[in-house]
């Protein structure tokens, strides 16, 4: 008898996306542009983060009709976002047979204390993290893929850099510890001891680690890959630029050939305007940072 | 492959492929791969590798890339996402010809199956009546992901193909060299 929804099948799909770019799309047409440009998957959502930020209000799971339209438009995997803690939205997304659910801080949290019990689902989950403790707590809850949170919708890569460095340096520190020191480390992070032990022994997360939140240029994509991302999510950066198809291709090219500056340079030529970016400090003052949602 | 004694490198450019005895085209998204093969100018190098009789292993997306509708390295046609979306992904014990008596754990993720096989194509395994592991000449392909398990037996079939091809090409070179 075949087994379904095993942890290996959940992380396995993310393994297949490694080295690739997952693009935010809001219409079937954008999904086709993304697929044509070489995206390994698309994230179906109602508004890209830059627009959510601009419009304000409560950001929720997308309209199922829109998600279905995107599923029919492309053959690559289709992901969709549920609010943090909103397990009923996640149930709906599972009923729609999306390929991955992003329990995302970009949407307005539905629960300020608890995340979704991801082990209860057959569809795999990706979750954002700002540091190693957060990543390991999400894995403990059943996430099969981790992405940096960064600061979505800003076109400013600085927070993604901070989070990726926090996660990877945290892993390096854990792998230096002696076995009897791991319980204290788990308490300090805080994170489940079994996951901490697993990471310390392997020197890596037990699930793929991607970057998200602020990538706007091919060089941003190459930077994040060199900092240890195994692939990139690009949200507003593509469809908020002046020539989305071309910029999408260029970011795919730079993610694939991230160690070859000449190719990244060639990909960066003549892309037109990047999305206009936002400084982080004023957002922090206004309490408008998305990364602090869910911890 | 490294566990089986191979010296393995990643191939992203045509230059990197030159001189390699075998090539694995692993799982991923076949549309993305096809586009990247094109943008990296890899196709001529892939054809040269194949025409020289150097073995190729394609798994999942790699199977699709090798099929008759893509690079045409194997006389078979794959049906993409044949088993369905991620919810239909599954793992199961699968009997594979050449991998020994014990079935191996096969991991199918949004997997294709083989819809049509040409005369010269050997079917090594089937699931639900559909071929999921096939071989023709120097090309071995599977719809499942042997790279996601610790069982080296499927890769060992490929390794044996590489060793044999490398020996043959050495023997041919010596034969050509002999009359001089």
XYZ file of C-alpha atoms in Angstrom:
475
model
C 0.000 0.000 0.000
C 1.319 3.447 -0.815
C 1.931 5.944 1.995
C 0.886 9.540 1.535
C 1.742 12.832 3.261
C 4.905 11.490 4.891
C 7.488 14.006 6.081
C 9.756 12.804 3.255
C 7.086 13.597 0.667
C 6.482 17.008 2.224
C 10.139 18.061 2.363
C 10.732 16.187 -0.904
C 8.690 18.663 -2.921
C 10.674 21.540 -1.389
C 13.888 19.638 -2.254
C 12.762 19.668 -5.887
C 12.364 23.449 -5.773
C 15.926 24.037 -4.534
C 18.002 26.336 -6.680
C 14.836 27.906 -8.044
C 12.612 30.949 -7.702
C 9.046 30.959 -6.367
C 7.113 33.991 -7.558
C 4.088 35.805 -6.099
C 1.295 36.102 -8.666
C -2.202 37.546 -8.406
C -3.733 36.477 -11.743
C -3.540 33.471 -14.103
C -1.788 35.747 -16.632
C 0.956 36.600 -14.143
C 1.260 32.905 -13.279
C 1.891 32.127 -16.944
C 4.524 34.865 -17.182
C 6.215 33.418 -14.080
C 6.161 29.855 -15.449
C 7.444 31.014 -18.819
C 10.276 32.895 -17.074
C 11.403 29.699 -15.316
C 9.770 29.939 -11.878
C 9.772 26.562 -10.071
C 6.463 27.391 -8.380
C 4.056 30.272 -7.926
C 2.474 31.720 -4.799
C -1.145 32.611 -5.514
C -2.335 35.615 -3.536
C -4.849 38.402 -3.841
C -2.439 41.328 -3.524
C 1.356 41.371 -3.531
C 2.876 42.447 -0.192
C 3.670 45.979 -1.448
C -0.031 46.514 -2.135
C -1.118 44.935 1.160
C 1.232 47.357 2.886
C -0.146 50.317 0.919
C -3.848 49.440 1.208
C -3.848 48.437 4.870
C -6.894 46.644 6.287
C -7.080 42.926 7.027
C -5.231 40.717 4.559
C -6.784 37.245 4.262
C -6.463 34.021 2.314
C -7.137 34.490 -1.417
C -10.429 33.889 -3.177
C -10.612 30.148 -4.046
C -11.799 31.025 -7.559
C -8.589 32.958 -8.141
C -6.469 30.096 -6.798
C -8.297 27.630 -9.050
C -7.773 29.899 -12.043
C -4.039 29.920 -11.366
C -3.960 26.129 -10.855
C -5.558 25.738 -14.276
C -3.169 28.195 -15.920
C 0.150 26.514 -14.999
C 1.648 23.046 -14.511
C 4.257 24.061 -11.912
C 3.329 23.765 -8.208
C 0.886 26.336 -6.843
C 1.304 27.566 -3.279
C -1.088 29.797 -1.337
C -1.024 31.733 1.921
C -3.048 31.227 5.087
C -3.077 33.616 8.044
C -0.907 32.652 11.020
C -2.981 30.361 13.251
C -5.950 30.271 10.840
C -6.249 26.508 10.471
C -9.660 26.770 8.796
C -8.124 28.788 5.947
C -5.482 26.090 5.715
C -8.228 23.439 5.571
C -9.794 25.305 2.668
C -6.450 25.514 0.868
C -5.954 21.779 1.398
C -9.438 21.130 -0.003
C -8.405 23.168 -3.063
C -5.359 20.854 -3.370
C -2.755 23.586 -3.384
C 0.740 22.058 -3.405
C 2.127 24.035 -0.439
C 0.623 26.328 2.200
C 2.549 29.368 3.401
C 1.505 30.229 6.965
C 2.432 33.813 6.382
C 3.086 36.961 8.384
C 2.272 38.915 5.210
C -1.405 38.249 5.944
C -3.009 39.589 9.125
C -2.502 37.022 11.910
C -5.646 35.217 13.077
C -4.078 33.984 16.318
C -1.485 35.969 18.252
C -0.433 32.998 20.390
C -0.653 29.792 18.385
C 0.508 28.726 14.958
C -1.330 26.114 12.908
C -0.757 22.476 13.933
C 0.869 21.638 10.619
C 1.331 17.962 11.460
C -2.461 17.602 11.233
C -2.366 18.405 7.491
C -1.489 16.351 4.421
C -0.444 19.391 2.399
C 3.056 20.568 3.358
C 3.689 23.985 4.942
C 6.365 26.628 4.541
C 6.828 29.146 7.351
C 8.858 32.303 7.790
C 11.527 32.803 10.448
C 13.728 35.650 11.626
C 16.162 33.461 13.567
C 17.039 29.849 14.310
C 14.721 29.451 17.308
C 11.744 30.549 15.275
C 12.717 28.237 12.399
C 13.024 25.242 14.731
C 9.735 25.984 16.492
C 7.992 25.995 13.110
C 9.690 22.718 12.173
C 8.551 21.290 15.508
C 4.992 22.253 14.545
C 5.418 20.381 11.259
C 6.733 22.923 8.724
C 8.462 21.100 5.841
C 10.217 24.186 4.484
C 11.537 27.367 6.083
C 12.019 30.788 4.518
C 13.476 33.935 5.963
C 10.771 36.475 6.735
C 12.739 39.496 5.601
C 10.430 42.478 5.298
C 7.919 41.722 2.564
C 6.795 44.421 0.166
C 9.717 46.766 0.801
C 12.066 45.801 -2.038
C 14.736 46.203 0.643
C 16.866 43.105 1.174
C 18.420 44.178 4.476
C 16.026 42.241 6.725
C 16.300 39.067 4.651
C 20.083 39.318 4.998
C 19.756 39.743 8.760
C 17.414 36.756 9.084
C 19.427 34.473 6.824
C 22.593 35.277 8.760
C 20.778 34.731 12.082
C 19.586 31.307 10.954
C 22.821 30.076 9.380
C 25.107 31.393 12.128
C 22.741 29.862 14.672
C 23.152 26.504 12.947
C 26.938 26.858 12.976
C 26.888 27.657 16.696
C 24.706 24.633 17.496
C 26.960 22.277 15.595
C 29.900 23.374 17.797
C 28.169 22.335 21.027
C 28.748 19.158 23.004
C 25.722 16.824 23.367
C 25.112 17.732 27.029
C 25.001 21.429 26.092
C 22.096 21.012 23.689
C 19.335 20.976 26.314
C 20.414 24.407 27.572
C 20.652 25.637 23.980
C 17.126 24.374 23.299
C 15.867 26.199 26.369
C 17.601 29.394 25.336
C 16.434 29.459 21.688
C 13.705 28.286 22.674
C 13.032 25.279 20.434
C 12.142 21.584 20.807
C 15.162 19.579 21.963
C 14.763 16.820 19.348
C 14.925 19.330 16.499
C 17.907 21.074 18.124
C 19.732 17.734 18.397
C 18.969 16.925 14.792
C 20.297 20.266 13.547
C 23.410 20.049 15.733
C 24.229 16.574 14.385
C 23.558 17.369 10.724
C 24.879 20.951 10.670
C 21.838 21.958 8.648
C 18.078 22.285 8.971
C 16.104 19.055 8.421
C 14.087 20.941 5.763
C 15.054 23.214 2.850
C 15.838 26.848 3.710
C 14.770 29.543 1.253
C 14.992 33.319 1.297
C 11.978 35.633 1.197
C 11.182 39.238 1.929
C 12.865 42.025 -0.012
C 14.504 40.594 -3.152
C 14.177 43.114 -6.002
C 17.203 42.558 -8.264
C 19.271 39.691 -9.722
C 22.160 40.726 -7.451
C 19.833 40.490 -4.414
C 18.992 36.924 -5.484
C 22.680 36.021 -5.906
C 23.501 37.586 -2.527
C 20.919 35.495 -0.702
C 22.062 32.275 -2.386
C 25.660 33.004 -1.380
C 24.484 33.626 2.182
C 23.050 30.108 2.331
C 19.554 30.302 0.863
C 18.678 27.194 -1.129
C 16.234 29.089 -3.306
C 14.364 32.403 -3.421
C 10.813 33.620 -3.004
C 10.214 36.863 -4.865
C 7.047 38.762 -4.123
C 6.492 42.360 -5.118
C 9.972 42.567 -6.687
C 8.839 41.135 -10.015
C 5.329 42.347 -10.741
C 5.953 45.785 -9.193
C 8.851 46.403 -11.597
C 8.578 48.034 -15.026
C 9.250 44.856 -17.078
C 8.108 41.824 -15.025
C 8.783 39.094 -17.622
C 12.328 40.220 -18.161
C 13.073 40.815 -14.475
C 11.610 37.385 -13.643
C 13.943 35.707 -16.147
C 16.897 37.683 -14.821
C 16.209 36.715 -11.196
C 15.910 33.041 -12.219
C 19.202 33.316 -14.098
C 20.949 34.954 -11.129
C 19.569 32.364 -8.689
C 20.854 29.504 -10.871
C 24.255 31.008 -11.632
C 24.696 32.845 -8.335
C 28.386 32.013 -8.173
C 29.109 33.494 -11.590
C 29.196 37.323 -11.342
C 29.550 37.700 -15.108
C 26.264 35.917 -15.682
C 24.580 37.896 -12.912
C 25.933 41.088 -14.534
C 24.650 40.050 -17.953
C 21.248 39.222 -16.465
C 21.105 42.638 -14.773
C 21.474 44.704 -17.946
C 18.513 46.641 -19.331
C 15.874 45.461 -16.881
C 14.183 48.825 -16.550
C 13.076 50.179 -13.199
C 13.175 47.960 -10.129
C 10.281 48.338 -7.707
C 10.706 51.454 -5.608
C 11.990 50.447 -2.198
C 11.182 51.368 1.394
C 13.494 52.142 4.284
C 12.978 49.887 7.298
C 13.466 52.424 10.132
C 10.345 54.552 9.436
C 8.260 51.359 9.159
C 9.607 50.232 12.522
C 8.611 53.585 14.044
C 5.092 53.244 12.658
C 4.883 49.686 13.994
C 4.390 48.528 10.401
C 6.929 45.700 10.329
C 5.397 42.387 9.286
C 8.306 40.269 10.539
C 7.259 40.556 14.200
C 3.966 38.797 13.505
C 4.100 35.236 14.894
C 7.292 34.408 16.767
C 26.751 8.684 -6.306
C 29.612 9.708 -4.009
C 28.787 6.838 -1.660
C 29.134 4.485 -4.627
C 32.612 5.865 -5.274
C 31.868 8.483 -7.928
C 33.606 11.820 -7.984
C 30.488 14.000 -8.373
C 30.290 17.638 -9.452
C 27.409 20.004 -10.239
C 26.896 20.877 -13.893
C 25.507 24.340 -14.649
C 27.494 25.157 -17.798
C 28.540 23.268 -20.972
C 32.224 23.484 -19.973
C 31.528 21.640 -16.730
C 29.983 18.683 -18.575
C 33.015 18.039 -20.788
C 34.982 14.957 -19.805
C 32.426 13.532 -17.372
C 31.696 9.783 -17.603
C 28.045 10.062 -16.604
C 25.346 12.646 -15.988
C 22.420 12.688 -13.551
C 19.490 14.918 -14.456
C 17.700 14.939 -11.106
C 14.234 15.901 -9.953
C 12.979 19.460 -10.173
C 10.547 21.273 -12.401
C 10.862 20.137 -16.008
C 9.622 23.436 -17.477
C 12.251 25.315 -15.476
C 14.965 22.854 -16.458
C 14.103 22.991 -20.142
C 14.315 26.773 -20.038
C 17.613 26.762 -18.155
C 19.153 24.170 -20.502
C 18.316 26.627 -23.233
C 19.547 29.797 -21.496
C 22.792 28.145 -20.364
C 23.411 26.788 -23.886
C 23.649 23.259 -22.488
C 21.846 21.367 -25.247
C 24.808 20.805 -27.638
C 26.949 19.571 -24.732
C 24.149 17.240 -23.568
C 23.792 15.848 -27.109
C 27.537 15.327 -27.417
C 27.577 13.521 -24.060
C 24.705 11.281 -25.154
C 26.098 10.590 -28.634
C 29.441 9.564 -27.113
C 27.514 6.795 -25.314
C 28.128 8.266 -21.877
C 25.319 7.238 -19.534
C 22.551 9.541 -18.357
C 20.219 9.007 -15.392
C 17.035 11.069 -15.415
C 14.741 11.052 -12.390
C 11.240 12.545 -12.388
C 11.758 15.894 -14.190
C 14.974 14.332 -15.566
C 12.889 11.550 -17.138
C 10.679 14.152 -18.820
C 13.659 16.158 -20.071
C 15.110 12.991 -21.678
C 11.869 11.831 -23.316
C 10.945 11.889 -27.009
C 9.174 15.241 -26.747
C 12.154 17.001 -25.174
C 15.808 16.016 -25.723
C 14.792 12.707 -27.297
C 17.465 10.633 -25.527
C 15.016 7.819 -24.842
C 12.262 6.502 -27.130
C 9.462 7.006 -24.631
C 6.908 9.658 -23.830
C 6.280 10.826 -20.289
C 3.032 12.243 -19.001
C 3.729 15.129 -16.641
C 2.090 15.248 -13.186
C 0.328 12.014 -14.173
C -0.395 11.003 -10.597
C -1.788 14.460 -9.713
C -0.897 17.274 -7.362
C 1.132 17.142 -4.140
C -1.756 15.578 -2.183
C -1.479 12.544 -4.485
C 2.293 12.251 -3.997
C 3.128 8.890 -2.427
C 5.848 6.450 -1.488
C 5.625 2.709 -1.930
C 7.692 -0.470 -2.084
C 8.522 -1.134 -5.717
C 10.089 -4.147 -7.402
C 12.758 -2.995 -9.816
C 14.479 -5.341 -12.261
C 18.195 -5.266 -11.597
C 17.898 -3.919 -8.047
C 17.720 -7.337 -6.379
C 14.910 -9.367 -4.825
C 13.881 -6.884 -2.150
C 11.604 -4.079 -3.345
C 12.980 -0.576 -2.966
C 11.228 2.410 -1.409
C 10.124 4.595 -4.294
C 9.200 8.225 -3.631
C 6.798 9.737 -6.176
C 6.353 13.522 -5.937
C 3.945 15.105 -8.415
C 5.420 12.379 -10.537
C 5.101 11.587 -14.223
C 4.556 8.118 -15.608
C 5.600 6.712 -18.957
C 2.756 6.773 -21.449
C 4.478 5.164 -24.431
C 7.667 3.150 -24.858
C 9.450 2.364 -28.117
C 10.620 -1.142 -29.039
C 14.120 -0.820 -27.694
C 13.019 0.386 -24.292
C 13.328 -1.971 -21.346
C 10.729 -1.509 -18.602
C 12.388 -2.063 -15.207
C 9.403 -1.266 -12.990
C 5.723 -0.460 -13.228
C 3.202 1.060 -10.836
C -0.515 0.641 -11.413
C 0.195 -0.657 -14.902
C 2.351 2.314 -15.917
C 6.113 2.073 -16.533
C 7.963 4.099 -13.889
C 11.549 2.943 -14.491
C 12.915 2.443 -18.004
C 16.205 1.976 -19.798
C 17.364 2.280 -23.377
C 21.011 2.036 -24.324
C 22.954 4.436 -22.142
C 19.880 6.153 -20.672
C 18.227 5.100 -17.406
C 15.167 6.951 -16.154
C 12.699 6.793 -13.283
C 9.483 8.581 -12.395
C 10.390 8.302 -8.701
C 13.239 9.908 -6.741
C 15.983 7.440 -5.772
C 17.948 10.529 -4.595
C 15.500 11.026 -1.704
C 16.221 7.709 0.003
C 19.372 6.169 1.463
C 18.962 3.036 -0.649
C 21.776 3.104 -3.246
C 20.490 0.239 -5.412
C 18.958 2.265 -8.231
C 22.039 4.463 -8.468
C 24.129 1.270 -8.438
C 22.411 0.176 -11.675
C 23.495 3.505 -13.157
C 27.006 3.227 -11.730
C 27.406 -0.185 -13.421
C 26.342 1.397 -16.736
C 28.972 4.117 -16.302
C 31.737 1.657 -15.455
C 30.877 -0.481 -18.470
C 30.717 2.496 -20.836
C 34.005 3.903 -19.560
C 35.716 0.498 -20.028
C 34.315 0.179 -23.533
C 35.466 3.617 -24.549
C 38.937 2.875 -23.179
C 39.029 -0.398 -25.148
C 37.906 1.445 -28.309
C 40.607 4.051 -27.889
C 43.232 1.322 -27.501
C 41.933 -0.487 -30.612
C 42.069 2.709 -32.649
C 45.530 3.407 -31.322
C 46.864 -0.097 -32.081
C 47.519 0.036 -35.877
C 49.561 3.215 -35.623
